[in-house]
Short mmCIF file of C-alpha atoms in Angstrom, two decimals:
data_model
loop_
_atom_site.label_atom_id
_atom_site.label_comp_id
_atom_site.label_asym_id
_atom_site.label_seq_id
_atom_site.Cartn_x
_atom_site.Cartn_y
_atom_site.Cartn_z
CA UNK A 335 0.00 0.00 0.00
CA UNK A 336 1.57 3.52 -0.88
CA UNK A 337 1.70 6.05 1.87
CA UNK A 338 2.01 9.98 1.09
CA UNK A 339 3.95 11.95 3.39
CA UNK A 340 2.84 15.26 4.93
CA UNK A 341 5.58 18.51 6.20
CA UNK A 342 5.15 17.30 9.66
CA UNK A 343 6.22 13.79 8.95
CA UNK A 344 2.16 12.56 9.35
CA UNK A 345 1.78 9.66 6.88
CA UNK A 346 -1.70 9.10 4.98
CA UNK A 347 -2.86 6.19 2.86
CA UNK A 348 -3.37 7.36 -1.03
CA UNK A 349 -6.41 4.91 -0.62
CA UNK A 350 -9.41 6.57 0.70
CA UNK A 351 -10.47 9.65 2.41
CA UNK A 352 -10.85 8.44 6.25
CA UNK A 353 -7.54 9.57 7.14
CA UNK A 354 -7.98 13.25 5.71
CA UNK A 355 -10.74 14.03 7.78
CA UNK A 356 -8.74 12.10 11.42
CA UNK A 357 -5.93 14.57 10.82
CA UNK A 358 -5.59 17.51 13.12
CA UNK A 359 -5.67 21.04 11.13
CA UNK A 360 -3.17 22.29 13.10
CA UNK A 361 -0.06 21.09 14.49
CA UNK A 362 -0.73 22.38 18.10
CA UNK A 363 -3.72 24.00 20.00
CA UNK A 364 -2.57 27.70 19.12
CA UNK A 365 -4.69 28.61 16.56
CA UNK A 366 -8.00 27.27 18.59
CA UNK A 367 -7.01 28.82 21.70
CA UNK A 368 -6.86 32.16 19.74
CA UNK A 369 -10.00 31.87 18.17
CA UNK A 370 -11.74 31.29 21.04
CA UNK A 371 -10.50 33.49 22.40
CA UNK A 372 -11.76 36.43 19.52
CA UNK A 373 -15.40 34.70 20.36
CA UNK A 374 -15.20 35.76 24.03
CA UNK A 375 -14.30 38.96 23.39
CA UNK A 376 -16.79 39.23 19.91
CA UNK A 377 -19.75 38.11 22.64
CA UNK A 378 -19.12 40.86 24.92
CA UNK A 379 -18.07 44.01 23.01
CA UNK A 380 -20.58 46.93 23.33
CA UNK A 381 -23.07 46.83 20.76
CA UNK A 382 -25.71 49.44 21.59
CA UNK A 383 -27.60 49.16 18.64
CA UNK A 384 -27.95 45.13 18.15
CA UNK A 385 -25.65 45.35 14.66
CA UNK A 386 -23.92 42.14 15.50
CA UNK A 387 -27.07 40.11 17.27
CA UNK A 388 -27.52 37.97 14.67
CA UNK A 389 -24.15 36.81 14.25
CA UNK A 390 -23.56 36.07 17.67
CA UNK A 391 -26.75 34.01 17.73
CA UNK A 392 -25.51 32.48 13.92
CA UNK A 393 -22.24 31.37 15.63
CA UNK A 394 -23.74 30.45 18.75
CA UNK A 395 -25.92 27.84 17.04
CA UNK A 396 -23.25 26.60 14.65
CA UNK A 397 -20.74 25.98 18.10
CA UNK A 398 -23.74 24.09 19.73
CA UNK A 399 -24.58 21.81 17.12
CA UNK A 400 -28.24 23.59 16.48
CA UNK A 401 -27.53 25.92 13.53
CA UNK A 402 -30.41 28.91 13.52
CA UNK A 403 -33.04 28.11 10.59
CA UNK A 404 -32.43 27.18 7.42
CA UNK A 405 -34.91 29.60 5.33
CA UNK A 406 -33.64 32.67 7.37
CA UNK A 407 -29.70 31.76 6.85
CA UNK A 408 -30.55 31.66 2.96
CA UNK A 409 -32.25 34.62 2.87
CA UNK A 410 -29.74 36.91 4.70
CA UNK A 411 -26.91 35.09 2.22
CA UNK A 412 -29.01 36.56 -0.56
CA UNK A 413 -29.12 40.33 0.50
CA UNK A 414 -27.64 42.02 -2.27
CA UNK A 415 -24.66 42.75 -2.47
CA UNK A 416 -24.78 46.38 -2.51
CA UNK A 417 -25.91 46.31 0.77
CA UNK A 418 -22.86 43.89 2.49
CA UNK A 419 -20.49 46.50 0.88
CA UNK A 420 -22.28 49.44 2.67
CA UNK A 421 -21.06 47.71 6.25
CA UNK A 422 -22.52 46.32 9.09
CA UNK A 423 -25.32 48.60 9.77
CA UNK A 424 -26.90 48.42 6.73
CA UNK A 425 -26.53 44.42 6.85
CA UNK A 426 -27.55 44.47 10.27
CA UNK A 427 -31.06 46.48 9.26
CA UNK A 428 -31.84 44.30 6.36
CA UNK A 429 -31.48 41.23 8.94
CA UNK A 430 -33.89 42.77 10.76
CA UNK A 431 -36.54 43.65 7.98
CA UNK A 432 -35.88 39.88 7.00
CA UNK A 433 -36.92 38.43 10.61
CA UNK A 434 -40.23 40.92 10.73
CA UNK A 435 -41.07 39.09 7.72
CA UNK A 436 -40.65 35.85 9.46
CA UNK A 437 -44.50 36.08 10.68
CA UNK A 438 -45.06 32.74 11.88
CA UNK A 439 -47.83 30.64 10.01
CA UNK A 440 -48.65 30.94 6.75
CA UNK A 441 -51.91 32.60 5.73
CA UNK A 442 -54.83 30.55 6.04
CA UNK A 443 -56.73 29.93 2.19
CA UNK A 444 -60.45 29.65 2.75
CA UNK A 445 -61.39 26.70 0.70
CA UNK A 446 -58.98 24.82 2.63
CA UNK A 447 -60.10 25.69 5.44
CA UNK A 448 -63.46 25.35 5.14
CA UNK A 449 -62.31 21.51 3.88
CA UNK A 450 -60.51 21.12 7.11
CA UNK A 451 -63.33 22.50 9.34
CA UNK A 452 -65.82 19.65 7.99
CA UNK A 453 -63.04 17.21 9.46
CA UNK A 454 -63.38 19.18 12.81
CA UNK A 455 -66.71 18.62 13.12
CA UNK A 456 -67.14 15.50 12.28
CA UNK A 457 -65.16 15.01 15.55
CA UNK A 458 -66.41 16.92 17.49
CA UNK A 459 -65.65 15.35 21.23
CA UNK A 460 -61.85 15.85 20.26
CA UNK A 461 -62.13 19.34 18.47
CA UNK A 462 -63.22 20.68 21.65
CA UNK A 463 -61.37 18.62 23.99
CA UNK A 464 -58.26 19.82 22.03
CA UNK A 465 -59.66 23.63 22.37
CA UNK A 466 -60.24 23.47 26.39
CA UNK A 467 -56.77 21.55 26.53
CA UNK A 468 -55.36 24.33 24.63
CA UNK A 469 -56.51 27.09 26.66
CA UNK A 470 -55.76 25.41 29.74
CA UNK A 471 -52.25 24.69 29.06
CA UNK A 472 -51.65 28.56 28.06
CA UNK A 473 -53.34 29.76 31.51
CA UNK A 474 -52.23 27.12 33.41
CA UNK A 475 -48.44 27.56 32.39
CA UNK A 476 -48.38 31.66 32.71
CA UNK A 477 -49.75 31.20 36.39
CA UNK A 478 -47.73 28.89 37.11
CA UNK A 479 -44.90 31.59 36.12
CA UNK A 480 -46.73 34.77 37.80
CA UNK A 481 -46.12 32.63 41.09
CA UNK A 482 -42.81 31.50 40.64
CA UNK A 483 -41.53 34.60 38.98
CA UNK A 484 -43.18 36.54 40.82
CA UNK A 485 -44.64 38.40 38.81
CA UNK A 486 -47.90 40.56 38.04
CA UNK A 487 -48.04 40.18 34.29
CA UNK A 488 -45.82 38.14 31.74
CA UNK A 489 -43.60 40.64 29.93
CA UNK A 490 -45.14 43.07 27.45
CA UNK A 491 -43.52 41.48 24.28
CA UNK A 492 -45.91 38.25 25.32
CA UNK A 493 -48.84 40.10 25.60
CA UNK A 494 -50.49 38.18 22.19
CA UNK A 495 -49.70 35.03 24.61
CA UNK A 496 -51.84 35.54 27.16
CA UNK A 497 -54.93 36.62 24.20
CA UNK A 498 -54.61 32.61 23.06
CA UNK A 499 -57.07 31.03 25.70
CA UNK A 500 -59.99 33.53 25.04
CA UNK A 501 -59.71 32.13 21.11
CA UNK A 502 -59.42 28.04 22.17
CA UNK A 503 -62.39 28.75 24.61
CA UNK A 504 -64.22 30.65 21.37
CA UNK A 505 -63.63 27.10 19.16
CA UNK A 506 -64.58 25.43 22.25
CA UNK A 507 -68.16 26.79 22.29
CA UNK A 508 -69.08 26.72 18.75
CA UNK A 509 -68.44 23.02 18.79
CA UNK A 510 -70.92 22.82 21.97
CA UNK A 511 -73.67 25.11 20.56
CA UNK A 512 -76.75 23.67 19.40
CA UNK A 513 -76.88 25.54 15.49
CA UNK A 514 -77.00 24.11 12.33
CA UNK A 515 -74.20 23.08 10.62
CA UNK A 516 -73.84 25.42 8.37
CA UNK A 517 -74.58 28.28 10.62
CA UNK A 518 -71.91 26.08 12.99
CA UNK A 519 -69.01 26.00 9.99
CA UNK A 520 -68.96 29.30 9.17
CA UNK A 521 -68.48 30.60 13.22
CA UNK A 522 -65.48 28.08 13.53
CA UNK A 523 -63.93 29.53 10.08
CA UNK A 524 -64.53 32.73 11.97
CA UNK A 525 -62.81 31.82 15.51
CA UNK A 526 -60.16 29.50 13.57
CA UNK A 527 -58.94 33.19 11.86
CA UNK A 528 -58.95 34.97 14.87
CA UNK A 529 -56.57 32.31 16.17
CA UNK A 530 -54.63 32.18 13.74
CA UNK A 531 -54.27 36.10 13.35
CA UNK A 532 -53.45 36.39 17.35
CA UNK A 533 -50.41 33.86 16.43
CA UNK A 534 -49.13 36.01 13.42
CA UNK A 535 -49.13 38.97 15.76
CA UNK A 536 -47.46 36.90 18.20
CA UNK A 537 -44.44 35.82 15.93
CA UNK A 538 -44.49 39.32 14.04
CA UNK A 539 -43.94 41.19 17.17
CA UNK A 540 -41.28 38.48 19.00
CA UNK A 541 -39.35 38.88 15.23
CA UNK A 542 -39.17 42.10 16.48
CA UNK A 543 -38.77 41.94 20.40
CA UNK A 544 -35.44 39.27 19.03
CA UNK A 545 -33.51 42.00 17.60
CA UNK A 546 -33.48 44.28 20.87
CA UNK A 547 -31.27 43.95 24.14
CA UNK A 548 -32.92 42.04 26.32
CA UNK A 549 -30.61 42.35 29.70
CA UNK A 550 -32.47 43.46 32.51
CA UNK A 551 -35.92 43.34 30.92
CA UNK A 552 -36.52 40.61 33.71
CA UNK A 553 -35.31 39.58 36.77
CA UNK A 554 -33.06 36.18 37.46
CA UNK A 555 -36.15 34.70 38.37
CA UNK A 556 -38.68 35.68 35.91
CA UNK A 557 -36.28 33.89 33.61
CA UNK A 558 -36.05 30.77 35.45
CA UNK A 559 -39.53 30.38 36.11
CA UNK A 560 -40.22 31.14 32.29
CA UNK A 561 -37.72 28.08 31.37
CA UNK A 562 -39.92 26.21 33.19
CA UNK A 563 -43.38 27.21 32.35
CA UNK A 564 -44.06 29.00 29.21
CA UNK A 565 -40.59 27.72 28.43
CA UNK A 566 -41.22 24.03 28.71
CA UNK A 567 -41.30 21.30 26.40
CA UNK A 568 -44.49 20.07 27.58
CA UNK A 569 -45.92 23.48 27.31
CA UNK A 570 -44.69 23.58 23.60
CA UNK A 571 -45.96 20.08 22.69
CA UNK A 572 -49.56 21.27 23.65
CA UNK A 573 -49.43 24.63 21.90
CA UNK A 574 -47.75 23.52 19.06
CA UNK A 575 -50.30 20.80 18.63
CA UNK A 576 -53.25 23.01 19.58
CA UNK A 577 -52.43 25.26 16.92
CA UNK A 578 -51.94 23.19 14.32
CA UNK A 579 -54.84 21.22 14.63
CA UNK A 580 -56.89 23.40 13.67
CA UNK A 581 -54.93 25.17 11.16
CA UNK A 582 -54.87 21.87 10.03
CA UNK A 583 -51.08 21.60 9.04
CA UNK A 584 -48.55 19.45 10.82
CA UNK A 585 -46.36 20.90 14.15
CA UNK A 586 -43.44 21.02 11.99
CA UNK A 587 -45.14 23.49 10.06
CA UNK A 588 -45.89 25.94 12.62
CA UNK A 589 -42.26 25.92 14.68
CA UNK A 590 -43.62 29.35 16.80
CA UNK A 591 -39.98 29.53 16.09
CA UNK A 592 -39.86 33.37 17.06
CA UNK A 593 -41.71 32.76 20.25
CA UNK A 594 -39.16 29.97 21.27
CA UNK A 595 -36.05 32.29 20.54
CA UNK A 596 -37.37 34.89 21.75
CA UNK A 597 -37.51 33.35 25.44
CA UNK A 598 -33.87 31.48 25.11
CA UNK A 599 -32.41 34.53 24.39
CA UNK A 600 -34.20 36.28 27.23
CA UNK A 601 -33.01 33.46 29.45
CA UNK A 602 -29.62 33.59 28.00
CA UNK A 603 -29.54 37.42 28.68
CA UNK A 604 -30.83 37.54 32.06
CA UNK A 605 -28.11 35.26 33.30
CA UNK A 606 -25.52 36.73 31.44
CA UNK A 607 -26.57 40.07 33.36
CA UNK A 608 -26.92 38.85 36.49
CA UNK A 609 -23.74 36.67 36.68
CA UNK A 610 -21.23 38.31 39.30
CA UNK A 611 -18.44 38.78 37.43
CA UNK A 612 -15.15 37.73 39.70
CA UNK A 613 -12.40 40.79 40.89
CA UNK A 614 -8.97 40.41 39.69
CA UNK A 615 -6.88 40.14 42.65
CA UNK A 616 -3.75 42.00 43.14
CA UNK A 617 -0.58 40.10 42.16
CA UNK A 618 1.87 39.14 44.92
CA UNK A 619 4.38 41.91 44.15
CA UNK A 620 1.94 44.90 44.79
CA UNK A 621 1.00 43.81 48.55
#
């Protein structure tokens, strides 16, 4: 078997590819340490006006395994290129009229929905058991973080949030009122829209809410206690599912990917804010 041989000696099999990708790029840690090093220091430089917020969050996800989403990455790596060579700012504003664009789920087409509404009717002890559940969940979960928080409202950029119940409670009577059907169809058209518009305005505004600084908007435990609630992954698998039935697409079509962002980076903010940073002691020769 021939054997190539590398400047540092390292010898690699002509055969195959294995061996490329085993191979360190470097010959000692140097170059790591130093680029970690740049990413400290990148993370917490000023940045009054949120220019680099999306780039921290872009390498953030690419270090952790969990790259940010797909559609949004290819649609800042189209921004013309007239605005990349007017700098940062200009980048940095057309990020953010890409991400208010990012309005959640996709508008709902009548016919379809209509279509879909038959289906929900024609079940109609798990249409509204799926409504109550819904609307239960939501309250349930920011109670459970008004106590815990404490707290005497959820934070303004959550406000849509708290308007969800009221619209799964809506569902939840028309499928328990004694009308006709058609008189029946066209109300839960009606209260499936409003839904559906309260969850636009939900994602539109958190698009928003994303690009700001969040330090300080709540305290240490406001965060925590959000983790936990409204945070959850049980709280998301109701919601999530809620929604989409009767939007009638799948959960993977609906991510309330804003939403869920929006509260790890408040999270991720809060602590960073509230974390006692550690005195440099005096060396031994100034005593």
């Amino acid at each position: 078997m021939q054997t190539a041989a590398l400047s540092d000696g390292t010898r690699l099999r002509d055969e195959g590819v294995d061996a490329h990708f085993t191979a360190p790029l470097w010959s000692d840690d140097a170059p790591v340490s130093d680029l970690l090093a740049g990413w400290e220091t990148f993370q917490k430089s000023p940045d009054p006006h949120g220019i680099w917020t999306f780039w921290i969050k872009w390498y953030r996800g690419m270090f952790a395994g969990s790259p940010m989403d797909w559609s949004l990455q290819l649609q800042v790596a189209l921004i013309a290129d007239a605005i990349w060579e007017d700098g940062p700012e200009a980048v940095a504003a057309a990020i953010r009229d890409i991400q208010t664009d990012k309005t959640g789920p996709a508008p709902l087409e009548e016919k379809l929905l209509r279509k879909h509404v038959e289906y929900l009717l024609r079940n109609p002890t798990l249409t509204e058991a799926t409504a109550l559940n819904g609307a239960d969940a939501i309250e349930r979960a920011i109670a459970d973080y008004l106590r815990e928080a404490p707290a005497n409202c959820l934070p303004e950029d959550l406000k849509h949030l708290e308007a969800l119940p009221q619209h799964f409670k809506a569902i939840a009577r028309v499928i328990g009122n004694q009308v006709g059907n058609t008189e029946k169809e066209n109300r839960l058209v009606d209260e499936i829209s409003k839904l559906h518009a309260r969850v636009a305005e939900l994602e539109k505004e958190l698009a928003v809410a994303k690009s700001k600084e969040r330090k300080g908007v709540v305290s240490q435990n406001a965060a925590a206690s959000l983790g936990k609630t409204i945070g959850s992954l049980p709280f998301w698998g109701v919601l999530a599912t809620g929604t989409c039935y009767f939007f009638g697409v799948t959960p993977s079509d609906l991510s309330l990917e804003n939403l869920r962002d929006y509260l790890a980076e408040l999270s991720r903010a809060n602590s960073e804010a509230t974390t006692p940073s550690i005195p440099t002691l005096p060396s031994s020769t100034d005593v």
